[in-house]
Amino acid sequence: MNKSSRVFLTVSVILFGLLTIALFRLQVIKGTHYKLVAESNIFRIRRVTATRGEIYDQKYRPIVQNIPSHNLYLNSGEISNLNSLARFLSWQFDLTEEEVKQMVLKQRFRSYEEILVVDNVPYEKMLSVSEYLNYYPELTFRIGSTRNYQYPNHFSGYVGRINEAEFKRYSEEDYSINSYIGKTGLERYYEVLLRGKDGREVVQVDAQGRSLGLFAQGGYQEPLNGLSLVLTIDNELQDFARRVFPAGFKGTIVVSDVTSGGILAYVSKPEYDPNLFMQRISTEVWADLNRAEKPMLDRVIHATYPPGSVFKPVTGGLGLHQGLITANSRLSYCNGGLQVGNRYFRCWNPDGHGRTNIVEALMHSCDVYFYDLSLKLDLDDFRDYTLASHLATRTGIDLPNERNGFFPDTAWYQETYGANIGTIGHKVNLSIGQGEILISPIQMNAYYTAIANNGIWIQPHLLKHTVGRGRLARTEVEPLKQARLPFTANELKIIQEGLYAVCNAPKGTARNVQVPGAKTYGKTGSAENAMGEETHAWFCGYIVTDKPEIAITVLMENAGGGAAMAAPVARQIFDFYMGNIEDIKRPAQPPIQFQSADEHELEQSIPLEETHIQDSEQLEAGEDDSDVQLDQSQEI
């Protein structure tokens, strides 16, 4: 054997040895590892989307339902010509070629997961596009579901496609890039209840990603559908309140059940249709939603206003509580105003009211009485009492991003105007609900509801219970807070007498709000503000039959006097309620699809505290994505 042959043999032996070692390492030492890798290359886990829970009123009438939709999906792993695909989609849908390419680029590391390209495609459009799908096998239409909101409102909120920030934020909560997520309102607050849990389907595919159909009888995990919500809302009362609010005005109506704190009607005007967000919004629609009237602003919880005279029971209550006045105390004579230092504070009535006690002062809404009383009050005590009355602070209603409101203290005035600022004149303004004070309509409604409920404040809420695969009462979802207003029984009685006189005495400012079959209590308010020349019109009140029934808050921005504008609206709602009281209060039988589910417990517990149920911590950290306009220049 010559030298070249020996070299060739040696090299061959070495190469064979290396190959033997590599094969041994691949098949024996690393065999299990590479077996799993190989299996992962031919198996796909397809997400089976859970059905989102629906939303009903207290009689199981629909507010939000699921309806079928046609959705177009893209399998990025099957794209043969991206430029051609992008041109086709931009031609057929309201998409640019660049948007399509970016969509695919972002999914380049998730080629196993289909991309939802267009949702809620009209049936006719689906048929016309389907004719071209043989040229684009990467595109597939699938039947899904979309939300159908039965009427315009703010409390239900709406859902939308999850964005990148939300996807990262909730990365541990099993969302996909195609998931829908609650954006506002109840859809956001109760996201964890409504959403459910997606299932999985194991599919074996070939090298091109086509299913081999080997798991027809197995490899399937059922989705856990979301819970449906039954609200305290009454659809008929809600509809009437929406229709009775005067056209052309902005404002709110809140109607609550006195004994439970549940919201029966929740109106913010102008309103918008949440169904607009179930499809791609055009530039024109988006501009309309952001017009000067701010239809997307939920004025019930996201806007705060000077409360005007509807705040006077708070001032009077503090005077009674501190023993500064009694039911019979008559303060300064009202001849149309009161001189305080070098400033003359006018009463709304230039002819004056004479000397009044607390009941008469509430009945006439005499400003001078409360001006005089404020001179005896300590500002910081005034603020503490207001907060103890659950005003100028969040109520905790089950909606996201509720506003706090504002009531200033001595430190705030000193920081704002200087250490030597005097607060006497500011107290005078605050005593009649003017100045820097800001209160939301929901806070005002909860306060008057508590007065009607013998001083017991109950956290306002919209959820009554859940239905579907199990039933949870509102208190099982979240504890319902209750507290006593800072009234003694006698103090509360005096305030109630004043509110009764407002609606029933010959000279009461709301004597037109009397309802057959019930006793009416209430207070009107006309609040000066920085938003226009006309005052905001307020009415807050309640009715009592054999027991307290409902409390109403009506606010109309820049509408004028509360007695002339807001009180008649409240009167119509009181009349409607009394005329339909038996139907409204009659318990409803659950639909048959929910009856069996109501008889047993949930199949598995839901960790409410871990997700979107509470937004208060986010707010305290400074996160608030709501479009909010405050009534004053100062944002709190």
XYZ file of C-alpha atoms in Angstrom:
636
model
C 0.000 0.000 0.000
C 1.476 3.225 -1.125
C 1.593 6.385 0.933
C -1.421 8.017 -0.730
C -3.555 4.965 -0.057
C -2.591 4.948 3.600
C -3.485 8.621 3.920
C -6.860 8.028 2.267
C -7.576 5.066 4.552
C -6.606 7.036 7.649
C -8.805 9.966 6.717
C -11.705 7.629 5.934
C -11.379 5.895 9.310
C -11.315 9.243 11.112
C -14.353 10.549 9.193
C -16.238 7.308 9.822
C -15.393 7.513 13.498
C -16.590 11.095 13.703
C -19.786 10.169 11.922
C -20.338 7.234 14.300
C -19.814 9.471 17.325
C -22.190 12.117 15.892
C -24.870 9.549 15.215
C -24.465 8.063 18.697
C -24.774 11.530 20.228
C -27.778 12.397 18.057
C -29.712 9.154 18.553
C -28.704 8.043 22.043
C -27.388 10.910 24.110
C -29.636 13.676 22.602
C -32.291 11.389 21.174
C -35.086 12.424 23.528
C -34.370 16.114 23.037
C -34.414 15.970 19.255
C -37.494 13.755 19.306
C -39.384 16.512 21.117
C -38.038 19.115 18.690
C -39.162 17.024 15.737
C -42.618 16.547 17.218
C -42.969 20.238 17.859
C -42.244 20.901 14.186
C -45.220 18.840 13.009
C -47.775 19.665 15.684
C -49.778 22.883 15.839
C -51.875 23.990 18.792
C -54.831 25.952 17.467
C -56.652 28.318 19.819
C -60.397 27.747 20.237
C -61.836 31.101 21.275
C -64.195 31.120 24.242
C -67.589 32.768 23.783
C -67.678 36.113 25.567
C -70.403 36.558 28.162
C -73.394 38.716 27.282
C -74.970 41.546 29.284
C -78.630 41.743 30.332
C -80.831 44.093 32.312
C -82.426 43.023 35.585
C -85.231 41.213 33.718
C -82.838 39.326 31.422
C -83.565 41.607 28.481
C -80.460 41.990 26.296
C -78.151 44.976 26.476
C -75.103 43.390 24.807
C -75.328 40.224 22.708
C -73.044 38.132 20.541
C -73.936 37.791 16.864
C -72.164 35.827 14.103
C -69.471 37.547 12.084
C -67.292 36.666 9.088
C -63.608 37.188 9.799
C -60.673 37.000 7.388
C -57.521 35.259 8.660
C -54.023 35.069 7.218
C -51.524 32.226 7.668
C -48.229 34.069 7.274
C -46.287 30.817 6.891
C -48.043 30.139 3.570
C -47.436 33.499 1.881
C -45.839 33.044 -1.538
C -45.905 36.647 -2.767
C -46.236 39.305 -0.075
C -46.383 42.221 -2.504
C -49.231 40.660 -4.449
C -51.085 39.818 -1.217
C -50.670 43.360 0.107
C -52.029 44.834 -3.131
C -55.005 42.490 -3.073
C -55.965 43.278 0.531
C -55.546 47.027 0.029
C -57.805 46.776 -3.036
C -60.521 44.835 -1.216
C -60.427 46.438 2.217
C -59.625 49.717 3.929
C -55.992 48.726 4.419
C -52.783 50.121 2.972
C -50.113 47.871 1.522
C -47.718 49.045 4.219
C -50.204 48.067 6.954
C -50.417 44.557 5.550
C -46.635 44.197 5.368
C -46.200 45.481 8.914
C -48.857 43.038 10.091
C -46.898 40.147 8.614
C -43.553 41.497 9.840
C -44.748 41.675 13.435
C -45.874 38.062 13.198
C -42.707 36.679 11.624
C -41.856 34.747 14.795
C -45.412 33.392 15.164
C -45.963 31.852 11.756
C -47.880 29.021 13.443
C -50.631 31.444 14.563
C -53.132 32.866 12.121
C -53.501 36.638 11.888
C -56.955 38.198 12.067
C -56.758 40.623 9.132
C -60.318 41.970 8.904
C -63.223 41.276 11.239
C -66.971 41.722 10.742
C -66.763 41.421 6.966
C -70.233 41.945 5.400
C -71.682 38.802 3.853
C -71.757 40.220 0.314
C -68.149 41.346 0.645
C -67.122 37.909 1.868
C -68.682 36.304 -1.207
C -66.933 38.655 -3.613
C -63.529 38.223 -1.916
C -63.919 34.433 -1.749
C -63.808 34.258 -5.532
C -60.117 35.206 -5.418
C -58.998 32.996 -2.538
C -57.762 30.227 -4.818
C -54.979 32.669 -5.775
C -54.264 33.388 -2.101
C -54.496 30.098 -0.168
C -52.955 31.832 2.834
C -56.290 33.649 3.344
C -59.251 31.958 5.031
C -62.683 33.133 6.139
C -63.868 31.817 9.500
C -67.142 32.263 11.347
C -66.679 34.105 14.633
C -68.803 36.387 16.782
C -68.983 40.080 17.396
C -70.743 42.287 19.926
C -74.126 43.857 19.237
C -75.010 46.726 21.585
C -78.779 47.096 21.781
C -78.844 50.841 22.394
C -76.402 53.761 22.703
C -74.981 54.097 26.203
C -71.768 54.716 28.125
C -71.953 52.152 30.906
C -71.613 48.994 28.787
C -68.425 50.224 27.135
C -67.147 48.328 24.120
C -64.528 45.760 23.124
C -61.755 46.070 20.560
C -58.751 44.214 19.195
C -55.977 43.973 21.741
C -53.148 46.407 21.010
C -49.435 45.877 21.522
C -49.324 47.668 24.876
C -52.232 45.588 26.217
C -50.731 42.388 24.821
C -47.491 43.023 26.710
C -49.282 44.158 29.847
C -51.454 41.036 30.023
C -48.845 38.661 28.611
C -49.437 36.186 31.441
C -53.209 36.061 30.926
C -53.346 33.944 27.766
C -54.391 36.600 25.268
C -53.524 36.097 21.609
C -52.735 38.770 19.047
C -56.259 38.255 17.688
C -58.031 38.603 21.035
C -60.728 41.118 21.787
C -60.504 42.928 25.101
C -62.775 45.312 26.984
C -61.756 48.890 26.294
C -64.197 50.908 28.397
C -67.180 50.557 30.728
C -68.396 47.225 32.043
C -66.651 45.442 29.173
C -63.355 46.557 30.669
C -64.197 46.465 34.370
C -65.534 42.900 34.275
C -63.179 41.670 31.547
C -62.079 38.697 33.646
C -65.680 37.525 34.092
C -66.872 38.168 30.563
C -63.865 36.816 28.713
C -63.782 33.179 29.813
C -60.835 30.917 28.941
C -59.841 29.846 25.446
C -59.574 26.164 24.596
C -56.954 24.383 22.478
C -57.003 21.997 19.550
C -53.950 19.909 18.648
C -53.452 19.659 14.875
C -50.723 17.650 13.093
C -49.523 19.339 9.929
C -47.158 18.657 7.037
C -44.199 20.792 6.008
C -46.549 23.311 4.369
C -48.636 23.659 7.513
C -51.610 21.676 6.176
C -53.551 19.578 8.649
C -53.040 15.818 8.334
C -56.283 15.127 10.214
C -54.683 12.673 12.638
C -56.388 14.051 15.769
C -60.006 13.991 14.728
C -61.035 12.217 17.936
C -58.622 13.743 20.429
C -56.245 16.524 21.284
C -59.061 18.964 22.059
C -59.512 21.137 25.142
C -62.939 22.713 25.512
C -63.036 26.506 25.922
C -64.537 27.844 29.139
C -67.092 30.401 28.042
C -67.358 33.721 29.831
C -69.979 34.557 32.413
C -72.888 36.750 31.407
C -73.799 39.773 33.508
C -77.251 40.597 34.809
C -77.354 44.279 35.692
C -79.486 46.376 38.010
C -80.426 48.470 34.938
C -84.072 48.385 33.887
C -84.208 48.708 30.094
C -87.655 50.318 30.015
C -86.743 52.942 32.614
C -83.405 53.458 30.849
C -85.163 54.006 27.538
C -87.619 56.477 29.069
C -84.841 58.442 30.776
C -82.919 58.634 27.485
C -85.979 59.942 25.641
C -87.092 62.435 28.288
C -83.728 64.214 28.465
C -84.240 67.449 26.493
C -82.723 67.393 23.013
C -79.774 69.653 22.342
C -78.489 69.706 25.924
C -75.528 67.961 27.504
C -75.780 66.288 30.901
C -76.759 63.207 32.847
C -79.576 61.298 34.494
C -78.920 58.729 37.213
C -81.710 56.701 38.801
C -80.865 54.364 41.676
C -82.712 51.934 43.907
C -82.584 53.380 47.418
C -82.477 50.137 49.378
C -79.858 48.333 47.254
C -77.774 51.105 45.699
C -78.235 49.477 42.286
C -78.389 51.785 39.262
C -81.700 51.514 37.391
C -80.987 54.096 34.681
C -77.674 55.598 33.584
C -77.762 58.299 30.921
C -74.974 60.556 29.677
C -75.789 62.991 26.873
C -74.764 63.278 24.144
C -74.303 59.562 23.733
C -72.625 57.373 21.140
C -73.258 53.971 19.616
C -70.710 51.369 20.814
C -71.411 49.344 17.658
C -69.271 51.849 15.777
C -66.211 50.247 17.355
C -67.085 46.790 16.061
C -65.593 47.671 12.694
C -62.806 49.791 11.331
C -63.695 53.429 12.079
C -63.512 55.880 9.213
C -61.912 59.289 9.524
C -65.323 60.945 9.321
C -66.827 58.827 12.122
C -63.790 59.385 14.338
C -64.029 63.141 13.813
C -67.706 63.055 14.788
C -66.952 61.078 17.950
C -64.420 63.744 18.921
C -66.529 66.803 18.149
C -66.815 69.657 20.627
C -69.832 68.125 22.421
C -67.654 65.149 23.439
C -70.192 62.321 22.998
C -67.680 59.747 24.261
C -67.279 61.527 27.603
C -69.204 59.668 30.311
C -70.467 62.652 32.269
C -71.859 60.469 35.061
C -68.416 59.453 36.370
C -65.787 61.123 34.185
C -66.873 64.753 34.543
C -67.098 66.839 37.698
C -69.062 70.029 38.246
C -69.752 72.676 40.893
C -72.895 71.257 42.541
C -74.553 74.548 43.436
C -77.474 74.413 45.842
C -77.850 70.613 45.813
C -74.759 70.743 48.064
C -76.520 72.836 50.757
C -77.673 69.802 52.817
C -73.966 69.073 53.403
C -73.305 72.572 54.742
C -76.445 72.458 56.877
C -75.636 68.961 58.091
C -72.198 70.052 59.317
C -73.706 73.034 61.152
C -76.166 70.720 62.888
C -73.507 68.114 63.608
C -71.184 70.624 65.279
C -73.995 72.200 67.278
C -73.580 75.550 65.524
C -77.271 75.580 64.634
C -80.447 73.758 65.643
C -83.639 73.200 63.746
C -84.931 76.530 65.055
C -81.813 78.671 64.646
C -82.426 81.735 62.489
C -79.321 83.334 61.070
C -78.670 86.686 59.359
C -81.564 88.500 57.730
C -81.614 87.949 53.977
C -82.433 91.134 52.087
C -80.853 89.891 48.879
C -77.284 89.344 50.034
C -74.729 89.415 52.844
C -71.748 91.689 53.374
C -68.626 89.720 54.319
C -65.581 91.936 54.794
C -65.223 94.141 51.747
C -67.325 91.915 49.493
C -71.070 91.660 49.085
C -72.293 88.097 48.403
C -75.646 88.084 46.646
C -78.526 85.697 47.213
C -80.144 84.248 44.105
C -83.335 86.115 45.073
C -82.658 89.893 45.085
C -85.813 90.470 47.161
C -84.412 88.260 49.929
C -85.975 85.664 52.215
C -85.854 87.321 55.626
C -84.613 85.339 58.607
C -84.854 81.596 58.013
C -84.099 78.382 59.857
C -82.438 75.400 58.212
C -85.673 73.850 56.891
C -86.838 77.156 55.431
C -83.385 77.888 54.038
C -83.426 74.581 52.156
C -87.001 75.161 51.012
C -86.241 78.639 49.622
C -82.627 77.735 48.763
C -81.616 80.891 50.616
C -77.931 81.572 49.974
C -77.550 84.061 52.827
C -78.355 81.434 55.463
C -75.492 79.239 54.270
C -73.161 82.228 53.791
C -73.674 83.105 57.449
C -73.289 79.511 58.584
C -69.996 79.160 56.696
C -68.478 81.957 58.808
C -68.791 79.631 61.809
C -67.212 76.622 60.069
C -63.556 75.609 59.995
C -62.466 75.011 56.394
C -60.614 71.778 57.094
C -63.542 70.451 59.142
C -65.751 71.354 56.196
C -63.561 69.341 53.840
C -63.378 66.343 56.178
C -67.157 66.331 56.590
C -67.655 66.508 52.821
C -65.356 63.530 52.262
C -67.096 61.655 55.090
C -70.316 62.245 53.157
C -68.660 60.388 50.226
C -68.519 63.513 48.084
C -65.465 64.784 46.185
C -64.127 61.218 46.332
C -64.718 58.127 44.221
C -67.816 56.107 45.004
C -66.223 52.860 43.794
C -68.919 52.197 41.186
C -68.043 49.193 39.039
C -66.792 51.204 36.077
C -63.180 52.101 35.235
C -61.481 55.451 35.747
C -64.057 57.145 37.951
C -63.072 60.723 38.818
C -62.390 61.885 42.352
C -63.833 65.382 42.380
C -62.312 68.054 44.594
C -62.814 69.994 47.810
C -59.996 72.372 48.837
C -58.389 72.606 52.260
C -56.277 75.310 53.877
C -53.016 73.826 52.623
C -54.281 73.831 49.038
C -55.241 77.506 49.184
C -51.867 78.409 50.669
C -49.991 76.446 48.016
C -52.130 77.938 45.265
C -52.472 81.577 46.359
C -49.731 82.059 48.922
C -49.242 81.513 52.640
C -51.167 84.657 53.634
C -54.338 83.885 51.702
C -57.574 84.332 53.629
C -60.162 81.579 53.300
C -63.307 83.268 54.642
C -64.565 84.359 51.234
C -63.739 80.952 49.765
C -65.761 79.242 52.517
C -68.720 81.481 51.693
C -68.621 80.276 48.085
C -68.114 76.645 49.066
C -71.117 76.737 51.407
C -73.507 76.988 48.429
C -71.609 74.547 46.232
C -69.644 77.145 44.294
C -65.969 78.049 44.055
C -63.390 75.324 43.652
C -65.629 72.423 44.678
C -66.178 69.736 42.022
C -68.586 66.808 42.380
C -69.612 64.139 39.881
C -73.286 63.275 39.251
C -72.796 59.715 40.559
C -71.423 61.051 43.851
C -74.357 63.411 44.238
C -76.811 60.629 43.461
C -75.250 58.278 46.007
C -75.440 61.037 48.657
C -79.164 61.657 48.156
C -79.782 57.921 47.971
C -78.176 57.636 51.401
C -80.365 60.432 52.799
C -83.397 58.492 51.558
C -81.985 55.275 53.042
C -81.991 56.604 56.629
C -78.412 57.789 56.326
C -76.924 54.497 55.082
C -74.617 55.061 52.106
C -74.352 52.069 49.769
C -71.731 51.819 47.062
C -73.500 52.422 43.727
C -73.195 49.499 41.347
C -74.457 48.078 38.061
C -73.846 44.338 38.454
C -76.625 42.341 40.083
C -75.294 38.813 39.507
C -73.762 36.606 36.844
C -75.374 33.818 34.831
C -74.123 31.229 32.391
C -72.027 28.366 33.682
C -72.586 29.566 37.224
C -74.077 32.290 39.356
C -72.190 34.829 41.432
C -73.993 37.505 43.418
C -72.597 41.040 43.293
C -71.138 40.715 46.791
C -69.368 37.479 45.808
C -67.647 39.256 42.941
C -66.605 42.211 45.095
C -67.575 43.313 48.598
C -70.210 46.039 48.495
C -69.198 48.940 50.718
C -71.677 50.486 53.109
C -71.229 53.352 55.542
C -73.296 55.770 57.599
C -73.406 59.410 56.634
C -72.161 61.741 59.401
C -75.714 62.439 60.612
C -77.381 61.654 63.888
C -80.988 60.492 63.563
C -82.250 63.943 64.547
C -79.915 65.752 62.145
C -81.006 63.489 59.304
C -84.671 64.102 60.123
C -84.176 67.887 59.941
C -82.466 67.651 56.535
C -85.226 65.358 55.278
C -87.847 67.870 56.429
C -86.072 70.553 54.436
C -85.978 68.391 51.303
C -89.674 67.564 51.731
C -90.496 71.282 52.003
C -88.584 71.965 48.762
C -91.049 69.781 46.824
C -94.240 70.220 48.838
C -94.364 73.601 50.617
C -96.124 76.442 48.751
C -92.861 78.361 48.349
C -90.589 75.371 47.734
C -88.294 75.723 44.737
C -89.372 72.298 43.345
C -93.057 72.276 44.298
C -93.812 71.135 40.726
C -92.127 67.788 41.533
C -95.020 66.065 43.261
C -95.919 62.518 42.328
C -99.290 60.828 42.938
C -98.948 57.863 45.251
C -95.593 58.899 46.743
C -93.968 61.580 48.867
C -91.331 63.579 47.039
C -88.118 64.953 48.533
C -85.479 66.905 46.658
C -83.306 69.932 46.030
C -82.798 72.139 43.016
C -79.530 73.805 42.068
C -78.288 76.383 39.576
C -74.498 76.307 39.529
C -72.385 79.053 38.025
C -69.474 77.656 36.072
C -66.618 78.460 33.736
C -68.143 76.631 30.772
C -70.667 79.251 29.685
C -72.917 82.114 30.672
C -75.860 79.936 31.691
C -75.784 78.022 34.967
C -75.761 74.240 35.204
C -79.229 72.984 36.149
C -79.365 70.367 38.932
C -82.086 68.370 40.629
C -81.433 65.665 43.211
C -84.255 63.925 45.026
C -86.145 60.757 45.891
C -89.626 59.386 46.441
C -91.102 57.362 49.297
C -94.194 55.143 49.244
C -94.465 52.774 52.190
C -90.668 52.775 51.981
C -87.990 54.727 50.067
C -88.113 53.824 46.368
C -85.744 55.545 43.935
C -83.369 58.500 43.952
C -82.807 60.662 40.879
C -80.051 63.058 39.853
C -80.546 65.240 36.796
C -77.773 67.538 35.552
C -78.084 69.722 32.470
C -75.001 71.676 31.450
C -75.544 75.400 30.877
C -79.318 74.955 30.822
C -80.311 77.636 33.347
C -82.279 77.179 36.559
C -82.569 73.788 38.200
C -86.225 74.349 39.124
C -87.188 75.298 35.582
C -85.069 72.791 33.640
C -83.871 69.800 35.671
C -86.797 69.347 38.082
C -89.433 68.757 35.343
C -87.260 65.998 33.868
C -87.050 64.312 37.264
C -90.807 64.670 37.679
C -91.449 62.774 34.443
C -89.172 59.936 35.531
C -90.827 59.747 38.964
C -94.232 59.598 37.228
C -93.062 56.852 34.872
C -91.683 54.830 37.765
C -94.866 55.101 39.822
C -96.990 54.278 36.787
C -94.958 51.124 36.132
C -93.821 50.294 39.669
C -95.311 46.800 39.748
C -93.707 45.791 36.463
C -90.350 47.298 37.390
C -90.253 45.615 40.801
C -91.663 42.256 39.713
C -88.928 39.572 39.879
C -88.043 38.089 36.500
C -87.777 34.393 35.770
C -84.363 33.474 34.333
C -84.479 32.235 30.724
C -84.317 28.485 30.396
C -80.701 28.494 29.226
C -79.713 29.976 32.598
C -82.031 28.108 34.962
C -79.976 24.949 35.334
C -76.726 26.876 35.622
C -78.149 28.988 38.440
C -78.622 25.881 40.552
C -74.948 25.051 40.977
C -71.677 26.718 41.777
C -69.054 27.867 39.314
C -66.924 25.097 37.866
C -63.773 26.873 38.872
C -62.902 29.957 40.855
C -61.949 33.171 39.068
C -59.121 35.270 40.568
C -60.877 38.625 40.211
C -58.217 40.620 41.981
C -55.545 39.676 39.476
C -56.910 41.394 36.394
C -59.194 44.245 35.385
C -61.845 44.208 38.114
C -60.193 47.058 39.998
C -58.743 50.080 38.244
C -58.275 52.213 41.359
C -54.633 51.254 41.807
C -53.929 52.261 38.209
C -55.566 55.624 38.789
C -53.572 56.279 41.933
C -50.457 55.535 39.935
C -51.502 58.179 37.410
C -52.954 55.983 34.673
C -56.190 57.269 33.190
C -57.006 56.807 29.530
C -60.464 58.332 29.676
C -61.282 61.508 27.805
C -62.147 63.815 30.693
C -63.092 67.456 30.768
C -63.341 69.095 34.164
C -65.666 71.970 34.801
C -62.950 74.219 36.195
C -59.568 75.068 34.758
C -57.844 73.113 37.488
C -57.568 69.360 36.975
C -57.669 67.302 40.112
